[in-house]
PDB file of C-alpha atoms in Angstrom:
ATOM      1  CA  MET R   1      98.676 109.286 100.727  1.00 45.00           C
ATOM      2  CA  ALA R   2      99.773 105.780  99.948  1.00 50.00           C
ATOM      3  CA  ASP R   3      97.222 104.886  97.173  1.00 63.00           C
ATOM      4  CA  ASP R   4      99.398 101.814  96.468  1.00 83.00           C
ATOM      5  CA  LEU R   5      99.108 100.441  99.900  1.00 92.00           C
ATOM      6  CA  TRP R   6      97.249  97.319  98.817  1.00 94.00           C
ATOM      7  CA  THR R   7      99.575  96.548  95.810  1.00 91.00           C
ATOM      8  CA  SER R   8     103.001  97.313  97.126  1.00 91.00           C
ATOM      9  CA  ILE R   9     105.484  94.918  98.404  1.00 93.00           C
ATOM     10  CA  GLY R  10     105.964  94.809 102.056  1.00 96.00           C
ATOM     11  CA  VAL R  11     105.333  93.173 105.408  1.00 98.00           C
ATOM     12  CA  TRP R  12     102.203  93.629 107.481  1.00 98.00           C
ATOM     13  CA  LEU R  13     103.038  94.594 111.089  1.00 98.00           C
ATOM     14  CA  ARG R  14     100.327  94.789 113.898  1.00 98.00           C
ATOM     15  CA  CYS R  15     101.169  97.914 115.877  1.00 98.00           C
ATOM     16  CA  ALA R  16     100.148  99.258 119.103  1.00 98.00           C
ATOM     17  CA  LEU R  17     100.875 102.877 118.775  1.00 98.00           C
ATOM     18  CA  HIS R  18      99.565 104.502 122.029  1.00 98.00           C
ATOM     19  CA  ALA R  19     100.480 102.931 125.421  1.00 98.00           C
ATOM     20  CA  HIS R  20     101.756 104.267 128.829  1.00 97.00           C
ATOM     21  CA  THR R  21     104.065 102.872 131.281  1.00 96.00           C
ATOM     22  CA  THR R  22     105.257 103.689 135.037  1.00 96.00           C
ATOM     23  CA  ARG R  23     107.436 106.491 133.409  1.00 94.00           C
ATOM     24  CA  SER R  24     104.209 108.547 133.273  1.00 95.00           C
ATOM     25  CA  ASP R  25     100.803 107.156 134.358  1.00 97.00           C
ATOM     26  CA  GLY R  26     100.768 103.420 133.308  1.00 97.00           C
ATOM     27  CA  GLU R  27     100.633 100.326 135.503  1.00 97.00           C
ATOM     28  CA  LEU R  28     103.664  98.377 133.937  1.00 96.00           C
ATOM     29  CA  ALA R  29     107.271  99.272 133.460  1.00 94.00           C
ATOM     30  CA  PRO R  30     108.463  99.697 129.936  1.00 94.00           C
ATOM     31  CA  ARG R  31     109.926  96.209 129.596  1.00 93.00           C
ATOM     32  CA  ASP R  32     106.874  94.629 131.100  1.00 94.00           C
ATOM     33  CA  LEU R  33     104.669  96.555 128.792  1.00 95.00           C
ATOM     34  CA  ALA R  34     106.744  95.338 125.810  1.00 95.00           C
ATOM     35  CA  ARG R  35     106.428  91.694 126.964  1.00 95.00           C
ATOM     36  CA  HIS R  36     102.787  92.190 127.576  1.00 96.00           C
ATOM     37  CA  TYR R  37     102.169  93.289 123.955  1.00 97.00           C
ATOM     38  CA  ALA R  38     104.569  90.699 122.569  1.00 96.00           C
ATOM     39  CA  ARG R  39     102.502  87.948 124.174  1.00 96.00           C
ATOM     40  CA  ALA R  40      99.424  89.383 122.645  1.00 97.00           C
ATOM     41  CA  GLY R  41     100.829  88.940 119.208  1.00 97.00           C
ATOM     42  CA  TYR R  42     101.937  92.384 118.243  1.00 98.00           C
ATOM     43  CA  ASP R  43     104.929  93.263 116.034  1.00 97.00           C
ATOM     44  CA  VAL R  44     105.522  97.073 117.056  1.00 97.00           C
ATOM     45  CA  LEU R  45     104.939  99.049 120.304  1.00 97.00           C
ATOM     46  CA  ALA R  46     105.227 102.761 120.622  1.00 97.00           C
ATOM     47  CA  ILE R  47     105.592 103.722 124.233  1.00 96.00           C
ATOM     48  CA  THR R  48     103.953 107.152 124.348  1.00 97.00           C
ATOM     49  CA  ASP R  49     104.472 108.293 127.897  1.00 96.00           C
ATOM     50  CA  HIS R  50     103.453 111.725 128.969  1.00 96.00           C
ATOM     51  CA  TRP R  51     106.482 114.022 128.440  1.00 96.00           C
ATOM     52  CA  LYS R  52     108.877 111.131 128.679  1.00 94.00           C
ATOM     53  CA  ILE R  53     110.750 109.268 125.988  1.00 93.00           C
ATOM     54  CA  THR R  54     111.686 105.565 126.547  1.00 82.00           C
ATOM     55  CA  GLU R  55     114.726 104.938 124.394  1.00 75.00           C
ATOM     56  CA  ASP R  56     114.541 101.259 123.610  1.00 68.00           C
ATOM     57  CA  ASP R  57     112.865  98.316 125.504  1.00 68.00           C
ATOM     58  CA  SER R  58     112.471  95.959 122.584  1.00 74.00           C
ATOM     59  CA  VAL R  59     111.952  92.378 123.432  1.00 83.00           C
ATOM     60  CA  ASP R  60     112.296  89.272 121.332  1.00 84.00           C
ATOM     61  CA  GLY R  61     109.551  89.429 118.609  1.00 87.00           C
ATOM     62  CA  LEU R  62     108.554  92.994 119.355  1.00 95.00           C
ATOM     63  CA  LEU R  63     110.116  96.338 117.985  1.00 95.00           C
ATOM     64  CA  VAL R  64     109.716  99.161 120.307  1.00 95.00           C
ATOM     65  CA  ILE R  65     109.537 102.758 118.750  1.00 95.00           C
ATOM     66  CA  PRO R  66     110.805 105.491 121.174  1.00 93.00           C
ATOM     67  CA  SER R  67     107.852 107.950 121.315  1.00 96.00           C
ATOM     68  CA  VAL R  68     106.072 110.523 123.397  1.00 97.00           C
ATOM     69  CA  GLU R  69     102.609 112.130 124.121  1.00 97.00           C
ATOM     70  CA  LEU R  70     102.691 115.994 124.413  1.00 97.00           C
ATOM     71  CA  ASN R  71     100.068 118.616 125.261  1.00 96.00           C
ATOM     72  CA  CYS R  72      99.126 121.485 122.943  1.00 96.00           C
ATOM     73  CA  ILE R  73      96.419 124.061 122.537  1.00 95.00           C
ATOM     74  CA  LEU R  74      93.667 123.374 120.168  1.00 94.00           C
ATOM     75  CA  PRO R  75      90.691 125.721 118.913  1.00 90.00           C
ATOM     76  CA  GLY R  76      88.508 126.861 121.733  1.00 89.00           C
ATOM     77  CA  ALA R  77      91.532 126.909 124.089  1.00 89.00           C
ATOM     78  CA  ARG R  78      91.082 122.964 124.463  1.00 92.00           C
ATOM     79  CA  ASP R  79      93.964 120.984 125.741  1.00 94.00           C
ATOM     80  CA  GLY R  80      95.144 118.713 122.896  1.00 96.00           C
ATOM     81  CA  HIS R  81      97.405 115.781 123.019  1.00 97.00           C
ATOM     82  CA  VAL R  82      99.839 114.924 120.348  1.00 98.00           C
ATOM     83  CA  LEU R  83     101.811 111.736 119.642  1.00 98.00           C
ATOM     84  CA  GLY R  84     105.361 111.998 118.532  1.00 98.00           C
ATOM     85  CA  PHE R  85     106.748 108.719 116.928  1.00 98.00           C
ATOM     86  CA  GLY R  86     110.468 108.093 116.778  1.00 96.00           C
ATOM     87  CA  VAL R  87     111.429 111.263 118.825  1.00 96.00           C
ATOM     88  CA  ALA R  88     114.844 111.641 119.889  1.00 93.00           C
ATOM     89  CA  ALA R  89     115.170 114.327 122.610  1.00 93.00           C
ATOM     90  CA  SER R  90     116.602 114.743 126.059  1.00 91.00           C
ATOM     91  CA  ASP R  91     114.758 115.522 129.260  1.00 87.00           C
ATOM     92  CA  GLU R  92     116.128 119.077 129.150  1.00 91.00           C
ATOM     93  CA  ASP R  93     114.525 119.334 125.737  1.00 93.00           C
ATOM     94  CA  LEU R  94     111.115 118.264 127.035  1.00 93.00           C
ATOM     95  CA  HIS R  95     111.457 120.564 129.973  1.00 91.00           C
ATOM     96  CA  GLU R  96     112.098 123.652 127.768  1.00 91.00           C
ATOM     97  CA  LEU R  97     109.008 122.807 125.533  1.00 92.00           C
ATOM     98  CA  ALA R  98     106.876 122.123 128.721  1.00 90.00           C
ATOM     99  CA  LYS R  99     107.379 125.691 129.922  1.00 88.00           C
ATOM    100  CA  GLU R 100     104.463 126.973 127.776  1.00 82.00           C
ATOM    101  CA  HIS R 101     102.136 124.710 125.917  1.00 79.00           C
ATOM    102  CA  ALA R 102     102.217 125.742 122.283  1.00 91.00           C
ATOM    103  CA  GLY R 103      99.731 125.313 119.351  1.00 95.00           C
ATOM    104  CA  LEU R 104      99.299 122.225 117.379  1.00 96.00           C
ATOM    105  CA  ALA R 105     101.536 123.420 114.468  1.00 96.00           C
ATOM    106  CA  GLU R 106     104.288 124.536 116.840  1.00 96.00           C
ATOM    107  CA  THR R 107     104.219 121.297 118.902  1.00 97.00           C
ATOM    108  CA  ALA R 108     104.368 119.206 115.664  1.00 97.00           C
ATOM    109  CA  GLY R 109     107.248 121.464 114.518  1.00 97.00           C
ATOM    110  CA  TRP R 110     109.131 120.538 117.725  1.00 96.00           C
ATOM    111  CA  ILE R 111     108.461 116.906 117.194  1.00 97.00           C
ATOM    112  CA  ALA R 112     109.715 117.091 113.487  1.00 97.00           C
ATOM    113  CA  SER R 113     112.765 118.974 114.527  1.00 96.00           C
ATOM    114  CA  HIS R 114     113.791 116.015 116.923  1.00 96.00           C
ATOM    115  CA  GLY R 115     113.406 113.359 114.181  1.00 96.00           C
ATOM    116  CA  GLY R 116     109.553 112.525 114.960  1.00 97.00           C
ATOM    117  CA  ILE R 117     106.239 112.024 113.212  1.00 98.00           C
ATOM    118  CA  ALA R 118     103.277 113.866 114.784  1.00 98.00           C
ATOM    119  CA  PHE R 119      99.751 112.643 115.035  1.00 98.00           C
ATOM    120  CA  LEU R 120      96.840 114.158 116.952  1.00 98.00           C
ATOM    121  CA  ALA R 121      95.499 112.060 119.605  1.00 98.00           C
ATOM    122  CA  HIS R 122      91.650 111.475 120.428  1.00 98.00           C
ATOM    123  CA  PRO R 123      90.207 114.716 119.007  1.00 97.00           C
ATOM    124  CA  TYR R 124      86.547 113.717 120.251  1.00 98.00           C
ATOM    125  CA  TRP R 125      87.953 113.302 123.823  1.00 98.00           C
ATOM    126  CA  THR R 126      89.521 116.704 123.787  1.00 96.00           C
ATOM    127  CA  GLY R 127      86.111 118.430 123.331  1.00 95.00           C
ATOM    128  CA  VAL R 128      87.185 120.406 120.152  1.00 95.00           C
ATOM    129  CA  THR R 129      84.335 120.844 117.874  1.00 93.00           C
ATOM    130  CA  PRO R 130      84.385 119.108 114.403  1.00 93.00           C
ATOM    131  CA  GLY R 131      84.695 121.567 111.648  1.00 91.00           C
ATOM    132  CA  THR R 132      86.795 124.014 113.815  1.00 94.00           C
ATOM    133  CA  LEU R 133      89.748 121.713 113.939  1.00 94.00           C
ATOM    134  CA  GLU R 134      92.599 122.295 111.360  1.00 94.00           C
ATOM    135  CA  VAL R 135      95.407 119.900 111.180  1.00 96.00           C
ATOM    136  CA  PRO R 136      98.600 121.555 109.750  1.00 97.00           C
ATOM    137  CA  GLU R 137     100.665 119.678 107.131  1.00 97.00           C
ATOM    138  CA  ASN R 138     103.441 119.028 109.873  1.00 98.00           C
ATOM    139  CA  VAL R 139     100.726 116.814 111.554  1.00 98.00           C
ATOM    140  CA  VAL R 140     100.533 113.597 109.503  1.00 98.00           C
ATOM    141  CA  GLY R 141      97.044 112.370 110.746  1.00 98.00           C
ATOM    142  CA  ILE R 142      94.777 111.708 113.637  1.00 98.00           C
ATOM    143  CA  GLU R 143      93.567 108.915 115.935  1.00 98.00           C
ATOM    144  CA  VAL R 144      90.122 107.775 114.633  1.00 98.00           C
ATOM    145  CA  TYR R 145      89.619 105.497 117.518  1.00 98.00           C
ATOM    146  CA  ASN R 146      90.989 105.409 120.892  1.00 98.00           C
ATOM    147  CA  ALA R 147      89.928 102.407 123.092  1.00 98.00           C
ATOM    148  CA  GLY R 148      90.724 103.990 126.488  1.00 98.00           C
ATOM    149  CA  CYS R 149      88.642 107.138 125.632  1.00 98.00           C
ATOM    150  CA  GLU R 150      85.661 104.896 124.591  1.00 98.00           C
ATOM    151  CA  LEU R 151      86.025 102.634 127.598  1.00 98.00           C
ATOM    152  CA  GLU R 152      86.203 105.617 130.182  1.00 97.00           C
ATOM    153  CA  VAL R 153      83.754 108.258 128.710  1.00 98.00           C
ATOM    154  CA  GLY R 154      82.338 107.088 125.380  1.00 98.00           C
ATOM    155  CA  ARG R 155      84.458 109.488 123.323  1.00 98.00           C
ATOM    156  CA  GLY R 156      86.841 107.338 121.563  1.00 98.00           C
ATOM    157  CA  LEU R 157      85.382 107.363 117.887  1.00 98.00           C
ATOM    158  CA  SER R 158      86.612 110.592 116.103  1.00 98.00           C
ATOM    159  CA  ALA R 159      85.247 109.625 112.697  1.00 98.00           C
ATOM    160  CA  VAL R 160      83.063 112.919 112.508  1.00 97.00           C
ATOM    161  CA  HIS R 161      86.269 115.013 113.230  1.00 97.00           C
ATOM    162  CA  TRP R 162      88.142 112.895 110.606  1.00 98.00           C
ATOM    163  CA  ASP R 163      85.178 113.415 108.014  1.00 97.00           C
ATOM    164  CA  GLU R 164      85.114 117.361 108.445  1.00 97.00           C
ATOM    165  CA  LEU R 165      88.830 117.356 107.761  1.00 97.00           C
ATOM    166  CA  LEU R 166      88.429 115.256 104.627  1.00 97.00           C
ATOM    167  CA  GLU R 167      85.602 117.414 103.359  1.00 95.00           C
ATOM    168  CA  ALA R 168      87.699 120.439 103.829  1.00 95.00           C
ATOM    169  CA  GLY R 169      90.335 118.951 101.600  1.00 95.00           C
ATOM    170  CA  ARG R 170      92.743 117.687 104.229  1.00 96.00           C
ATOM    171  CA  LEU R 171      93.102 114.063 103.250  1.00 96.00           C
ATOM    172  CA  CYS R 172      94.851 112.821 106.287  1.00 98.00           C
ATOM    173  CA  PRO R 173      95.298 109.240 107.259  1.00 98.00           C
ATOM    174  CA  ALA R 174      94.167 107.968 110.633  1.00 98.00           C
ATOM    175  CA  ILE R 175      95.326 105.336 113.311  1.00 98.00           C
ATOM    176  CA  ALA R 176      93.634 103.275 115.874  1.00 99.00           C
ATOM    177  CA  ALA R 177      95.059 102.593 119.255  1.00 98.00           C
ATOM    178  CA  ASP R 178      94.581 101.468 122.749  1.00 98.00           C
ATOM    179  CA  ASP R 179      95.911 104.359 124.803  1.00 98.00           C
ATOM    180  CA  SER R 180      96.528 101.691 127.403  1.00 98.00           C
ATOM    181  CA  HIS R 181      97.235 102.586 131.063  1.00 98.00           C
ATOM    182  CA  HIS R 182      95.943  99.387 132.599  1.00 98.00           C
ATOM    183  CA  PRO R 183      97.185  96.384 130.449  1.00 97.00           C
ATOM    184  CA  GLY R 184      94.768  93.484 130.505  1.00 97.00           C
ATOM    185  CA  TYR R 185      91.907  95.866 130.942  1.00 97.00           C
ATOM    186  CA  ASP R 186      92.307  98.544 128.254  1.00 98.00           C
ATOM    187  CA  SER R 187      95.001  96.808 125.893  1.00 98.00           C
ATOM    188  CA  ASP R 188      94.600  94.610 122.883  1.00 98.00           C
ATOM    189  CA  LEU R 189      91.265  96.519 121.863  1.00 98.00           C
ATOM    190  CA  ALA R 190      92.357  98.760 118.805  1.00 98.00           C
ATOM    191  CA  TRP R 191      95.551  98.586 116.685  1.00 99.00           C
ATOM    192  CA  THR R 192      97.041  99.703 113.501  1.00 99.00           C
ATOM    193  CA  TRP R 193      98.161  97.524 110.622  1.00 98.00           C
ATOM    194  CA  ILE R 194     101.370  99.114 108.960  1.00 98.00           C
ATOM    195  CA  LYS R 195     102.641  97.847 105.711  1.00 98.00           C
ATOM    196  CA  ALA R 196     106.425  98.398 105.932  1.00 98.00           C
ATOM    197  CA  THR R 197     109.185  97.617 103.508  1.00 97.00           C
ATOM    198  CA  GLU R 198     110.969  95.621 106.172  1.00 97.00           C
ATOM    199  CA  ARG R 199     110.699  94.931 109.854  1.00 96.00           C
ATOM    200  CA  SER R 200     112.700  97.862 111.318  1.00 95.00           C
ATOM    201  CA  ARG R 201     112.145 101.187 113.072  1.00 94.00           C
ATOM    202  CA  ALA R 202     113.049 103.180 110.056  1.00 96.00           C
ATOM    203  CA  ALA R 203     110.625 101.360 107.869  1.00 98.00           C
ATOM    204  CA  VAL R 204     107.889 101.560 110.456  1.00 98.00           C
ATOM    205  CA  LEU R 205     108.322 105.419 110.842  1.00 98.00           C
ATOM    206  CA  ASP R 206     108.537 105.700 107.091  1.00 98.00           C
ATOM    207  CA  ALA R 207     105.090 103.961 106.705  1.00 98.00           C
ATOM    208  CA  LEU R 208     103.524 106.130 109.180  1.00 98.00           C
ATOM    209  CA  ALA R 209     104.726 109.170 107.544  1.00 98.00           C
ATOM    210  CA  HIS R 210     103.368 108.196 104.218  1.00 97.00           C
ATOM    211  CA  GLY R 211      99.894 106.664 105.414  1.00 97.00           C
ATOM    212  CA  SER R 212     100.921 103.090 104.633  1.00 98.00           C
ATOM    213  CA  PHE R 213      98.443 101.585 107.230  1.00 98.00           C
ATOM    214  CA  TYR R 214      94.973 101.201 108.385  1.00 98.00           C
ATOM    215  CA  GLY R 215      93.188 101.034 111.898  1.00 98.00           C
ATOM    216  CA  SER R 216      91.233  98.177 113.301  1.00 99.00           C
ATOM    217  CA  THR R 217      89.429  96.898 116.316  1.00 98.00           C
ATOM    218  CA  GLY R 218      89.121  93.410 114.715  1.00 98.00           C
ATOM    219  CA  PRO R 219      88.393  93.078 111.024  1.00 98.00           C
ATOM    220  CA  ARG R 220      91.140  92.856 108.302  1.00 98.00           C
ATOM    221  CA  ILE R 221      91.122  94.780 104.999  1.00 98.00           C
ATOM    222  CA  PHE R 222      93.131  92.943 102.466  1.00 98.00           C
ATOM    223  CA  GLU R 223      92.395  95.224  99.459  1.00 97.00           C
ATOM    224  CA  VAL R 224      90.754  98.388  98.363  1.00 97.00           C
ATOM    225  CA  VAL R 225      90.686  98.824  94.614  1.00 96.00           C
ATOM    226  CA  LEU R 226      89.399 102.165  93.230  1.00 93.00           C
ATOM    227  CA  GLY R 227      88.544 101.909  89.379  1.00 88.00           C
ATOM    228  CA  GLY R 228      86.093 103.428  87.045  1.00 86.00           C
ATOM    229  CA  GLU R 229      82.897 104.171  88.900  1.00 93.00           C
ATOM    230  CA  SER R 230      83.184 101.857  91.788  1.00 96.00           C
ATOM    231  CA  VAL R 231      85.361 100.718  94.639  1.00 97.00           C
ATOM    232  CA  GLU R 232      85.943  96.966  95.333  1.00 98.00           C
ATOM    233  CA  VAL R 233      86.817  95.779  98.837  1.00 98.00           C
ATOM    234  CA  HIS R 234      88.200  92.504 100.097  1.00 98.00           C
ATOM    235  CA  CYS R 235      88.039  92.025 103.870  1.00 98.00           C
ATOM    236  CA  SER R 236      87.827  89.408 106.587  1.00 98.00           C
ATOM    237  CA  PRO R 237      84.134  88.209 107.064  1.00 98.00           C
ATOM    238  CA  CYS R 238      82.056  91.199 107.807  1.00 97.00           C
ATOM    239  CA  ARG R 239      78.260  92.106 108.221  1.00 97.00           C
ATOM    240  CA  SER R 240      78.743  95.439 106.502  1.00 97.00           C
ATOM    241  CA  VAL R 241      81.222  97.333 104.170  1.00 98.00           C
ATOM    242  CA  THR R 242      80.555 101.221 103.912  1.00 98.00           C
ATOM    243  CA  LEU R 243      81.813 103.673 101.494  1.00 98.00           C
ATOM    244  CA  VAL R 244      82.097 107.137 103.158  1.00 97.00           C
ATOM    245  CA  SER R 245      82.409 110.131 100.908  1.00 94.00           C
ATOM    246  CA  GLY R 246      81.048 113.789 100.985  1.00 87.00           C
ATOM    247  CA  ARG R 247      78.212 114.938 103.198  1.00 88.00           C
ATOM    248  CA  ALA R 248      75.131 112.718 102.818  1.00 87.00           C
ATOM    249  CA  THR R 249      76.796 110.721 100.116  1.00 92.00           C
ATOM    250  CA  GLY R 250      78.319 107.253  99.958  1.00 96.00           C
ATOM    251  CA  ALA R 251      77.464 103.399  99.725  1.00 97.00           C
ATOM    252  CA  SER R 252      77.009 100.388 101.711  1.00 97.00           C
ATOM    253  CA  VAL R 253      76.393  96.649 101.700  1.00 97.00           C
ATOM    254  CA  ASN R 254      74.762  95.169 104.711  1.00 96.00           C
ATOM    255  CA  VAL R 255      73.952  91.370 105.360  1.00 95.00           C
ATOM    256  CA  GLY R 256      72.028  89.712 107.913  1.00 88.00           C
ATOM    257  CA  ARG R 257      68.470  90.361 109.192  1.00 83.00           C
ATOM    258  CA  LEU R 258      67.705  93.072 106.975  1.00 78.00           C
ATOM    259  CA  GLY R 259      70.292  92.927 104.270  1.00 89.00           C
ATOM    260  CA  TYR R 260      70.099  96.612 103.421  1.00 95.00           C
ATOM    261  CA  ARG R 261      72.087  97.550 100.359  1.00 96.00           C
ATOM    262  CA  HIS R 262      72.487 101.156  99.124  1.00 96.00           C
ATOM    263  CA  LYS R 263      74.540 101.651  96.006  1.00 96.00           C
ATOM    264  CA  GLY R 264      76.405  98.477  96.405  1.00 97.00           C
ATOM    265  CA  ARG R 265      76.471  94.792  96.396  1.00 96.00           C
ATOM    266  CA  GLU R 266      78.127  91.757  97.626  1.00 96.00           C
ATOM    267  CA  LEU R 267      80.514  89.926  95.332  1.00 97.00           C
ATOM    268  CA  GLU R 268      81.515  87.008  97.666  1.00 97.00           C
ATOM    269  CA  CYS R 269      80.045  85.904 100.840  1.00 97.00           C
ATOM    270  CA  ARG R 270      80.814  82.897 103.242  1.00 96.00           C
ATOM    271  CA  GLU R 271      78.393  80.056 103.974  1.00 94.00           C
ATOM    272  CA  ASP R 272      77.190  82.077 107.153  1.00 93.00           C
ATOM    273  CA  GLY R 273      76.409  85.013 104.955  1.00 93.00           C
ATOM    274  CA  SER R 274      79.213  87.300 105.894  1.00 97.00           C
ATOM    275  CA  ILE R 275      80.768  89.426 103.392  1.00 98.00           C
ATOM    276  CA  VAL R 276      84.270  89.105 102.123  1.00 98.00           C
ATOM    277  CA  ARG R 277      84.261  90.900  98.893  1.00 98.00           C
ATOM    278  CA  ALA R 278      81.918  93.863  97.802  1.00 98.00           C
ATOM    279  CA  ARG R 279      81.502  96.424  95.151  1.00 98.00           C
ATOM    280  CA  LEU R 280      80.384  99.999  96.080  1.00 98.00           C
ATOM    281  CA  ASP R 281      79.307 102.632  93.531  1.00 97.00           C
ATOM    282  CA  LEU R 282      81.169 106.033  93.597  1.00 95.00           C
ATOM    283  CA  PRO R 283      78.967 108.968  94.175  1.00 91.00           C
ATOM    284  CA  PRO R 284      79.109 111.244  91.264  1.00 87.00           C
ATOM    285  CA  PRO R 285      80.387 114.415  92.912  1.00 82.00           C
ATOM    286  CA  ALA R 286      82.883 112.549  95.193  1.00 86.00           C
ATOM    287  CA  ARG R 287      86.274 114.055  95.568  1.00 91.00           C
ATOM    288  CA  HIS R 288      87.478 111.503  98.138  1.00 95.00           C
ATOM    289  CA  VAL R 289      86.233 108.284  99.621  1.00 96.00           C
ATOM    290  CA  ARG R 290      87.214 106.062 102.617  1.00 97.00           C
ATOM    291  CA  VAL R 291      86.223 102.445 103.390  1.00 98.00           C
ATOM    292  CA  GLU R 292      84.895 101.086 106.795  1.00 98.00           C
ATOM    293  CA  VAL R 293      84.129  97.488 107.511  1.00 98.00           C
ATOM    294  CA  THR R 294      82.250  96.070 110.475  1.00 98.00           C
ATOM    295  CA  ASP R 295      82.158  92.478 111.638  1.00 97.00           C
ATOM    296  CA  ALA R 296      79.414  90.615 113.282  1.00 95.00           C
ATOM    297  CA  GLN R 297      80.569  91.610 116.852  1.00 96.00           C
ATOM    298  CA  GLY R 298      80.426  95.271 115.873  1.00 96.00           C
ATOM    299  CA  ARG R 299      84.159  95.599 115.442  1.00 98.00           C
ATOM    300  CA  ARG R 300      85.418  97.959 112.854  1.00 98.00           C
ATOM    301  CA  ALA R 301      88.237  98.734 110.548  1.00 98.00           C
ATOM    302  CA  TRP R 302      89.064 101.987 108.725  1.00 98.00           C
ATOM    303  CA  ALA R 303      90.890 102.380 105.491  1.00 98.00           C
ATOM    304  CA  ASN R 304      92.564 105.746 104.647  1.00 98.00           C
ATOM    305  CA  PRO R 305      90.957 107.994 102.370  1.00 97.00           C
ATOM    306  CA  LEU R 306      91.568 107.898  98.577  1.00 95.00           C
ATOM    307  CA  SER R 307      91.441 110.870  96.115  1.00 93.00           C
ATOM    308  CA  VAL R 308      88.904 110.224  93.393  1.00 91.00           C
TER     309      VAL R 308
END
């Protein structure tokens, strides 16, 4: 895990890591989708068509990462989806894999053997039960938020699945993404801020592999500092900052009508009362913590977990 995310030298890149084109079930051709995200102010786009790899449709100002979305079998015989970032494979390779859907570990192994990085997509949407899901080491992390799944069936937020994995000792990172099929309707709703050593495909993939990022639907997280018996958070103006830890433990600072505080306090607020800096106490038995921030519109950002 990239515990030094907030202090390391690098460039922050706004990344759309799950989107589809006419090569599978999306509405725009690859180059048009790239232009769409470039106009929206993104730095990186992963085109993740189902069982199709788009080699390179980068446009000025936007780096495209060749990627893919594959099916796998999850616990309970659920149909899972796996994102493979940076995969280099032929149609023949994909056809061979598609003959029989494999388990998550086997599918992630195939992705790794073809130069890619695997993430489990939208676990809540798949119907897999929290606590039964196991994420093998060759799967880097999961999607904590999928905007398309939230828009369509209200199953986009997979925080409970994530927390069960963390509680079991699997401190995996999590991305947020659109899963866009209908750009303009289901795009520019969720993204991942990646901190890369440079603006290149190799640097983006390396950052993904090492958890050097956080997911968001709006707020920015500028710093998370773990020290002593507390965690300090610096963020864009928000109404709440929450520290999520083990079951029934954590801390939060809320401002506004009620201004409820639980084992934390604001260190700096704007004139409108919104929080930009907060300190949260570490629960004594904590083995890990993660930070969420929520803005006045209810939009969230999720920092990756830290070992305590």
